[in-house]
């Protein structure tokens, strides 16, 4: 199911558009202190005609503390909140009638449809904020998991591309990501589809990434280059040993 990231893509272009080439900025060191982030939850139950709950949806979303009354943070918070609402509405629209029909046909053996969006802050220092969302969906004989993430430079209030976190060109960053996925394929060849090399190359722009305290993690969704039952295709690029690629990220 599509996870409604159009809002976050709009955020990138809106907030990045005000920086001209060659502009020199003075960054207030206070802005590089960690932000306080709370995780809120939106949820909804969908019931059959007899009142039985047949779908449960839970969607977490981050709320970044805005003590400074920063309009950009207000926009970001609203986009994540709206994204959670849109996910809930999409589940109801896509599965409401389907679940109702399945329950009506066989109420004794029917198992409730479950949809969870879990949100976590995985890195929050030196002006960087990394937010990860994990989706788990269970219905009928299907169980699937997907991971999506966003990394922000909070000193400039904008979302970052991978090559802006790694100190390298966009082309070299793509090579690093490809080699990372290929290393997983070398270790677990049985998980990969035939022709996975070409598939990975074509899907590189769809790669998600997030930051942890020890590594930059890259994620490709299930079923793209690997068989769906193996979940997301992931690999880590550790900071240790790659310090030259992460100078800004790791500065104290």
mmCIF file of C-alpha atoms in Angstrom:
data_model
loop_
_atom_site.group_PDB
_atom_site.id
_atom_site.type_symbol
_atom_site.label_atom_id
_atom_site.label_comp_id
_atom_site.label_asym_id
_atom_site.label_seq_id
_atom_site.Cartn_x
_atom_site.Cartn_y
_atom_site.Cartn_z
ATOM 1 C CA UNK A 1 0.000 0.000 0.000
ATOM 2 C CA UNK A 2 1.297 3.474 -0.815
ATOM 3 C CA UNK A 3 2.242 5.361 2.345
ATOM 4 C CA UNK A 4 1.367 8.920 1.251
ATOM 5 C CA UNK A 5 4.814 10.467 1.158
ATOM 6 C CA UNK A 6 3.809 13.175 -1.260
ATOM 7 C CA UNK A 7 3.421 15.505 1.714
ATOM 8 C CA UNK A 8 7.018 14.986 2.770
ATOM 9 C CA UNK A 9 8.297 15.468 -0.765
ATOM 10 C CA UNK A 10 6.442 18.761 -0.936
ATOM 11 C CA UNK A 11 8.116 19.738 2.330
ATOM 12 C CA UNK A 12 11.539 19.197 0.737
ATOM 13 C CA UNK A 13 10.885 21.528 -2.149
ATOM 14 C CA UNK A 14 9.100 24.215 -0.170
ATOM 15 C CA UNK A 15 11.724 24.570 2.526
ATOM 16 C CA UNK A 16 14.756 24.108 0.286
ATOM 17 C CA UNK A 17 13.688 26.711 -2.243
ATOM 18 C CA UNK A 18 14.795 29.702 -0.184
ATOM 19 C CA UNK A 19 18.540 28.933 -0.301
ATOM 20 C CA UNK A 20 20.365 30.466 -3.221
ATOM 21 C CA UNK A 21 23.661 29.185 -4.635
ATOM 22 C CA UNK A 22 26.699 30.544 -2.857
ATOM 23 C CA UNK A 23 24.739 31.849 0.088
ATOM 24 C CA UNK A 24 26.741 31.862 3.323
ATOM 25 C CA UNK A 25 24.764 31.100 6.455
ATOM 26 C CA UNK A 26 25.576 31.650 10.078
ATOM 27 C CA UNK A 27 24.199 28.704 12.025
ATOM 28 C CA UNK A 28 23.262 29.340 15.631
ATOM 29 C CA UNK A 29 24.916 26.603 17.706
ATOM 30 C CA UNK A 30 21.741 26.357 19.781
ATOM 31 C CA UNK A 31 19.971 25.038 16.683
ATOM 32 C CA UNK A 32 22.289 22.014 16.729
ATOM 33 C CA UNK A 33 21.096 20.831 20.112
ATOM 34 C CA UNK A 34 18.787 17.778 20.042
ATOM 35 C CA UNK A 35 15.101 18.493 19.531
ATOM 36 C CA UNK A 36 12.511 17.155 21.910
ATOM 37 C CA UNK A 37 10.204 14.811 19.984
ATOM 38 C CA UNK A 38 7.081 13.096 21.291
ATOM 39 C CA UNK A 39 5.343 10.213 19.539
ATOM 40 C CA UNK A 40 1.570 10.548 19.269
ATOM 41 C CA UNK A 41 -0.868 7.880 18.077
ATOM 42 C CA UNK A 42 -3.949 8.088 15.882
ATOM 43 C CA UNK A 43 -6.128 5.001 15.716
ATOM 44 C CA UNK A 44 -9.440 3.787 14.389
ATOM 45 C CA UNK A 45 -11.609 0.699 14.552
ATOM 46 C CA UNK A 46 -13.853 -0.418 11.725
ATOM 47 C CA UNK A 47 -16.843 -2.554 12.640
ATOM 48 C CA UNK A 48 -19.210 -4.865 10.836
ATOM 49 C CA UNK A 49 -23.003 -4.351 10.869
ATOM 50 C CA UNK A 50 -23.314 -6.358 14.086
ATOM 51 C CA UNK A 51 -20.744 -4.165 15.856
ATOM 52 C CA UNK A 52 -17.857 -6.629 15.690
ATOM 53 C CA UNK A 53 -14.470 -4.929 15.198
ATOM 54 C CA UNK A 54 -13.070 -6.278 11.936
ATOM 55 C CA UNK A 55 -10.263 -3.776 11.221
ATOM 56 C CA UNK A 56 -7.930 -2.052 13.647
ATOM 57 C CA UNK A 57 -5.526 0.672 12.496
ATOM 58 C CA UNK A 58 -2.920 2.416 14.616
ATOM 59 C CA UNK A 59 -0.678 5.157 13.188
ATOM 60 C CA UNK A 60 2.062 6.828 15.201
ATOM 61 C CA UNK A 61 3.523 10.175 14.195
ATOM 62 C CA UNK A 62 6.190 12.501 15.608
ATOM 63 C CA UNK A 63 5.509 15.878 17.195
ATOM 64 C CA UNK A 64 8.634 18.028 17.313
ATOM 65 C CA UNK A 65 8.769 20.523 20.172
ATOM 66 C CA UNK A 66 8.287 24.040 18.860
ATOM 67 C CA UNK A 67 9.125 26.270 21.786
ATOM 68 C CA UNK A 68 10.715 28.776 19.392
ATOM 69 C CA UNK A 69 7.467 29.041 17.394
ATOM 70 C CA UNK A 70 9.199 28.024 14.181
ATOM 71 C CA UNK A 71 6.710 28.005 11.304
ATOM 72 C CA UNK A 72 8.717 25.351 9.416
ATOM 73 C CA UNK A 73 8.452 22.933 12.342
ATOM 74 C CA UNK A 74 4.711 23.598 12.519
ATOM 75 C CA UNK A 75 4.473 22.657 8.833
ATOM 76 C CA UNK A 76 6.500 19.493 9.381
ATOM 77 C CA UNK A 77 4.418 18.423 12.372
ATOM 78 C CA UNK A 78 1.189 18.969 10.469
ATOM 79 C CA UNK A 79 2.464 16.949 7.500
ATOM 80 C CA UNK A 80 3.273 13.942 9.686
ATOM 81 C CA UNK A 81 -0.079 14.193 11.459
ATOM 82 C CA UNK A 82 -1.875 14.415 8.129
ATOM 83 C CA UNK A 83 0.146 11.491 6.809
ATOM 84 C CA UNK A 84 -1.099 9.339 9.707
ATOM 85 C CA UNK A 85 -4.702 10.354 9.045
ATOM 86 C CA UNK A 86 -4.319 9.637 5.334
ATOM 87 C CA UNK A 87 -2.919 6.191 6.053
ATOM 88 C CA UNK A 88 -5.879 5.356 8.283
ATOM 89 C CA UNK A 89 -8.370 6.620 5.694
ATOM 90 C CA UNK A 90 -6.620 4.694 2.920
ATOM 91 C CA UNK A 91 -6.867 1.441 4.881
ATOM 92 C CA UNK A 92 -10.595 1.957 5.449
ATOM 93 C CA UNK A 93 -11.179 2.830 1.797
ATOM 94 C CA UNK A 94 -9.135 -0.094 0.493
ATOM 95 C CA UNK A 95 -10.135 -2.810 2.986
ATOM 96 C CA UNK A 96 -13.434 -1.791 4.608
ATOM 97 C CA UNK A 97 -15.812 -3.513 2.202
ATOM 98 C CA UNK A 98 -13.432 -6.416 1.696
ATOM 99 C CA UNK A 99 -13.232 -7.141 5.418
ATOM 100 C CA UNK A 100 -16.995 -6.743 5.845
ATOM 101 C CA UNK A 101 -17.690 -9.245 3.078
ATOM 102 C CA UNK A 102 -15.154 -11.734 4.441
ATOM 103 C CA UNK A 103 -16.633 -11.477 7.938
ATOM 104 C CA UNK A 104 -20.201 -11.831 6.684
ATOM 105 C CA UNK A 105 -19.285 -14.911 4.655
ATOM 106 C CA UNK A 106 -17.653 -16.719 7.588
ATOM 107 C CA UNK A 107 -17.823 -14.875 10.929
ATOM 108 C CA UNK A 108 -16.629 -17.891 12.943
ATOM 109 C CA UNK A 109 -13.229 -18.180 11.283
ATOM 110 C CA UNK A 110 -12.746 -14.502 10.407
ATOM 111 C CA UNK A 111 -9.580 -12.939 11.836
ATOM 112 C CA UNK A 112 -9.413 -9.200 12.360
ATOM 113 C CA UNK A 113 -7.401 -7.146 9.854
ATOM 114 C CA UNK A 114 -4.540 -5.349 11.627
ATOM 115 C CA UNK A 115 -2.586 -2.317 10.412
ATOM 116 C CA UNK A 116 0.170 -0.659 12.418
ATOM 117 C CA UNK A 117 2.362 2.307 11.611
ATOM 118 C CA UNK A 118 5.100 2.629 14.240
ATOM 119 C CA UNK A 119 7.256 5.739 14.379
ATOM 120 C CA UNK A 120 10.637 6.229 16.043
ATOM 121 C CA UNK A 121 13.374 8.850 16.192
ATOM 122 C CA UNK A 122 16.619 7.036 15.376
ATOM 123 C CA UNK A 123 19.131 9.929 15.411
ATOM 124 C CA UNK A 124 18.840 13.361 16.988
ATOM 125 C CA UNK A 125 22.026 15.397 17.381
ATOM 126 C CA UNK A 126 24.458 17.747 15.631
ATOM 127 C CA UNK A 127 21.564 19.351 13.788
ATOM 128 C CA UNK A 128 20.346 16.075 12.235
ATOM 129 C CA UNK A 129 17.003 14.430 12.930
ATOM 130 C CA UNK A 130 16.163 10.962 11.590
ATOM 131 C CA UNK A 131 12.592 9.672 11.725
ATOM 132 C CA UNK A 132 11.680 6.084 10.792
ATOM 133 C CA UNK A 133 8.240 4.603 10.160
ATOM 134 C CA UNK A 134 7.645 0.859 10.177
ATOM 135 C CA UNK A 135 4.431 -0.522 8.703
ATOM 136 C CA UNK A 136 3.023 -3.933 9.614
ATOM 137 C CA UNK A 137 -0.116 -5.176 7.857
ATOM 138 C CA UNK A 138 -1.893 -8.460 8.590
ATOM 139 C CA UNK A 139 -5.042 -9.602 6.806
ATOM 140 C CA UNK A 140 -6.301 -12.948 5.517
ATOM 141 C CA UNK A 141 -3.169 -14.959 4.620
ATOM 142 C CA UNK A 142 -0.990 -11.886 4.147
ATOM 143 C CA UNK A 143 1.549 -10.424 6.544
ATOM 144 C CA UNK A 144 3.851 -7.689 5.286
ATOM 145 C CA UNK A 145 6.272 -5.158 6.661
ATOM 146 C CA UNK A 146 7.735 -2.035 5.074
ATOM 147 C CA UNK A 147 10.059 0.689 6.344
ATOM 148 C CA UNK A 148 10.184 4.336 5.333
ATOM 149 C CA UNK A 149 12.335 7.106 6.713
ATOM 150 C CA UNK A 150 13.236 10.784 6.511
ATOM 151 C CA UNK A 151 16.421 12.567 7.549
ATOM 152 C CA UNK A 152 16.426 16.317 8.152
ATOM 153 C CA UNK A 153 19.064 18.992 8.530
ATOM 154 C CA UNK A 154 17.299 20.977 11.219
ATOM 155 C CA UNK A 155 19.762 23.870 10.962
ATOM 156 C CA UNK A 156 18.342 24.573 7.503
ATOM 157 C CA UNK A 157 14.930 22.962 8.007
ATOM 158 C CA UNK A 158 15.069 20.676 5.005
ATOM 159 C CA UNK A 159 14.997 16.977 4.178
ATOM 160 C CA UNK A 160 18.235 15.472 2.909
ATOM 161 C CA UNK A 161 19.212 13.181 0.065
ATOM 162 C CA UNK A 162 21.660 10.367 0.817
ATOM 163 C CA UNK A 163 24.587 12.131 -0.872
ATOM 164 C CA UNK A 164 24.018 15.134 1.376
ATOM 165 C CA UNK A 165 24.564 12.956 4.450
ATOM 166 C CA UNK A 166 27.480 11.047 2.923
ATOM 167 C CA UNK A 167 30.324 13.331 1.834
ATOM 168 C CA UNK A 168 30.358 12.160 -1.786
ATOM 169 C CA UNK A 169 28.801 12.890 -5.144
ATOM 170 C CA UNK A 170 25.370 11.562 -6.036
ATOM 171 C CA UNK A 171 26.982 9.123 -8.479
ATOM 172 C CA UNK A 172 29.434 7.785 -5.896
ATOM 173 C CA UNK A 173 26.663 7.497 -3.325
ATOM 174 C CA UNK A 174 24.646 5.347 -5.729
ATOM 175 C CA UNK A 175 27.694 3.114 -6.164
ATOM 176 C CA UNK A 176 28.034 2.740 -2.390
ATOM 177 C CA UNK A 177 24.354 1.778 -2.066
ATOM 178 C CA UNK A 178 24.574 -0.703 -4.940
ATOM 179 C CA UNK A 179 27.664 -2.359 -3.469
ATOM 180 C CA UNK A 180 25.939 -2.569 -0.096
ATOM 181 C CA UNK A 181 22.918 -4.380 -1.488
ATOM 182 C CA UNK A 182 25.175 -6.608 -3.598
ATOM 183 C CA UNK A 183 27.089 -7.640 -0.483
ATOM 184 C CA UNK A 184 23.814 -8.858 1.042
ATOM 185 C CA UNK A 185 23.091 -10.794 -2.156
ATOM 186 C CA UNK A 186 26.502 -12.445 -1.964
ATOM 187 C CA UNK A 187 25.731 -13.606 1.564
ATOM 188 C CA UNK A 188 22.101 -14.657 1.001
ATOM 189 C CA UNK A 189 21.710 -15.453 -2.733
ATOM 190 C CA UNK A 190 18.595 -17.572 -2.135
ATOM 191 C CA UNK A 191 16.645 -14.448 -1.140
ATOM 192 C CA UNK A 192 17.132 -12.657 -4.449
ATOM 193 C CA UNK A 193 15.157 -12.805 -7.653
ATOM 194 C CA UNK A 194 16.751 -13.742 -10.961
ATOM 195 C CA UNK A 195 18.292 -10.677 -12.571
ATOM 196 C CA UNK A 196 18.444 -8.853 -9.243
ATOM 197 C CA UNK A 197 21.463 -6.797 -10.344
ATOM 198 C CA UNK A 198 19.447 -4.933 -12.967
ATOM 199 C CA UNK A 199 16.473 -4.681 -10.623
ATOM 200 C CA UNK A 200 18.571 -3.071 -7.890
ATOM 201 C CA UNK A 201 20.112 -0.629 -10.355
ATOM 202 C CA UNK A 202 16.684 0.499 -11.530
ATOM 203 C CA UNK A 203 15.292 0.705 -7.992
ATOM 204 C CA UNK A 204 18.161 2.669 -6.403
ATOM 205 C CA UNK A 205 16.194 5.957 -6.500
ATOM 206 C CA UNK A 206 13.515 4.256 -4.357
ATOM 207 C CA UNK A 207 15.970 3.482 -1.554
ATOM 208 C CA UNK A 208 15.013 4.735 1.882
ATOM 209 C CA UNK A 209 17.637 5.546 4.493
ATOM 210 C CA UNK A 210 17.807 6.489 8.136
ATOM 211 C CA UNK A 211 20.475 7.181 10.740
ATOM 212 C CA UNK A 212 21.248 5.437 14.001
ATOM 213 C CA UNK A 213 23.908 6.204 16.593
ATOM 214 C CA UNK A 214 26.279 3.763 14.878
ATOM 215 C CA UNK A 215 25.380 3.580 11.185
ATOM 216 C CA UNK A 216 23.517 4.880 8.165
ATOM 217 C CA UNK A 217 20.939 2.243 7.196
ATOM 218 C CA UNK A 218 19.628 1.761 3.652
ATOM 219 C CA UNK A 219 16.297 0.060 2.951
ATOM 220 C CA UNK A 220 14.605 -1.318 -0.156
ATOM 221 C CA UNK A 221 11.018 -2.533 0.224
ATOM 222 C CA UNK A 222 10.076 -6.249 0.093
ATOM 223 C CA UNK A 223 9.451 -7.865 -3.255
ATOM 224 C CA UNK A 224 11.517 -5.488 -5.373
ATOM 225 C CA UNK A 225 14.826 -7.345 -5.715
ATOM 226 C CA UNK A 226 14.159 -10.020 -3.084
ATOM 227 C CA UNK A 227 11.261 -12.392 -2.483
ATOM 228 C CA UNK A 228 8.587 -10.740 -0.289
ATOM 229 C CA UNK A 229 8.786 -13.338 2.481
ATOM 230 C CA UNK A 230 12.285 -12.135 3.381
ATOM 231 C CA UNK A 231 11.099 -8.633 4.248
ATOM 232 C CA UNK A 232 12.970 -5.425 3.528
ATOM 233 C CA UNK A 233 16.379 -5.546 1.884
ATOM 234 C CA UNK A 234 18.692 -3.659 4.244
ATOM 235 C CA UNK A 235 22.351 -2.945 4.855
ATOM 236 C CA UNK A 236 24.276 -0.676 7.208
ATOM 237 C CA UNK A 237 27.163 1.683 6.477
ATOM 238 C CA UNK A 238 28.856 2.046 9.890
ATOM 239 C CA UNK A 239 30.321 5.375 10.931
ATOM 240 C CA UNK A 240 33.350 3.665 12.449
ATOM 241 C CA UNK A 241 35.885 3.163 9.699
ATOM 242 C CA UNK A 242 34.007 5.585 7.408
ATOM 243 C CA UNK A 243 34.553 8.796 9.370
ATOM 244 C CA UNK A 244 35.624 10.725 6.269
ATOM 245 C CA UNK A 245 32.171 10.164 4.790
ATOM 246 C CA UNK A 246 30.383 11.454 7.899
ATOM 247 C CA UNK A 247 32.405 14.459 9.101
ATOM 248 C CA UNK A 248 29.423 16.814 9.487
ATOM 249 C CA UNK A 249 27.204 14.156 10.986
ATOM 250 C CA UNK A 250 29.666 13.119 13.670
ATOM 251 C CA UNK A 251 31.076 16.504 14.659
ATOM 252 C CA UNK A 252 30.946 17.245 18.360
#
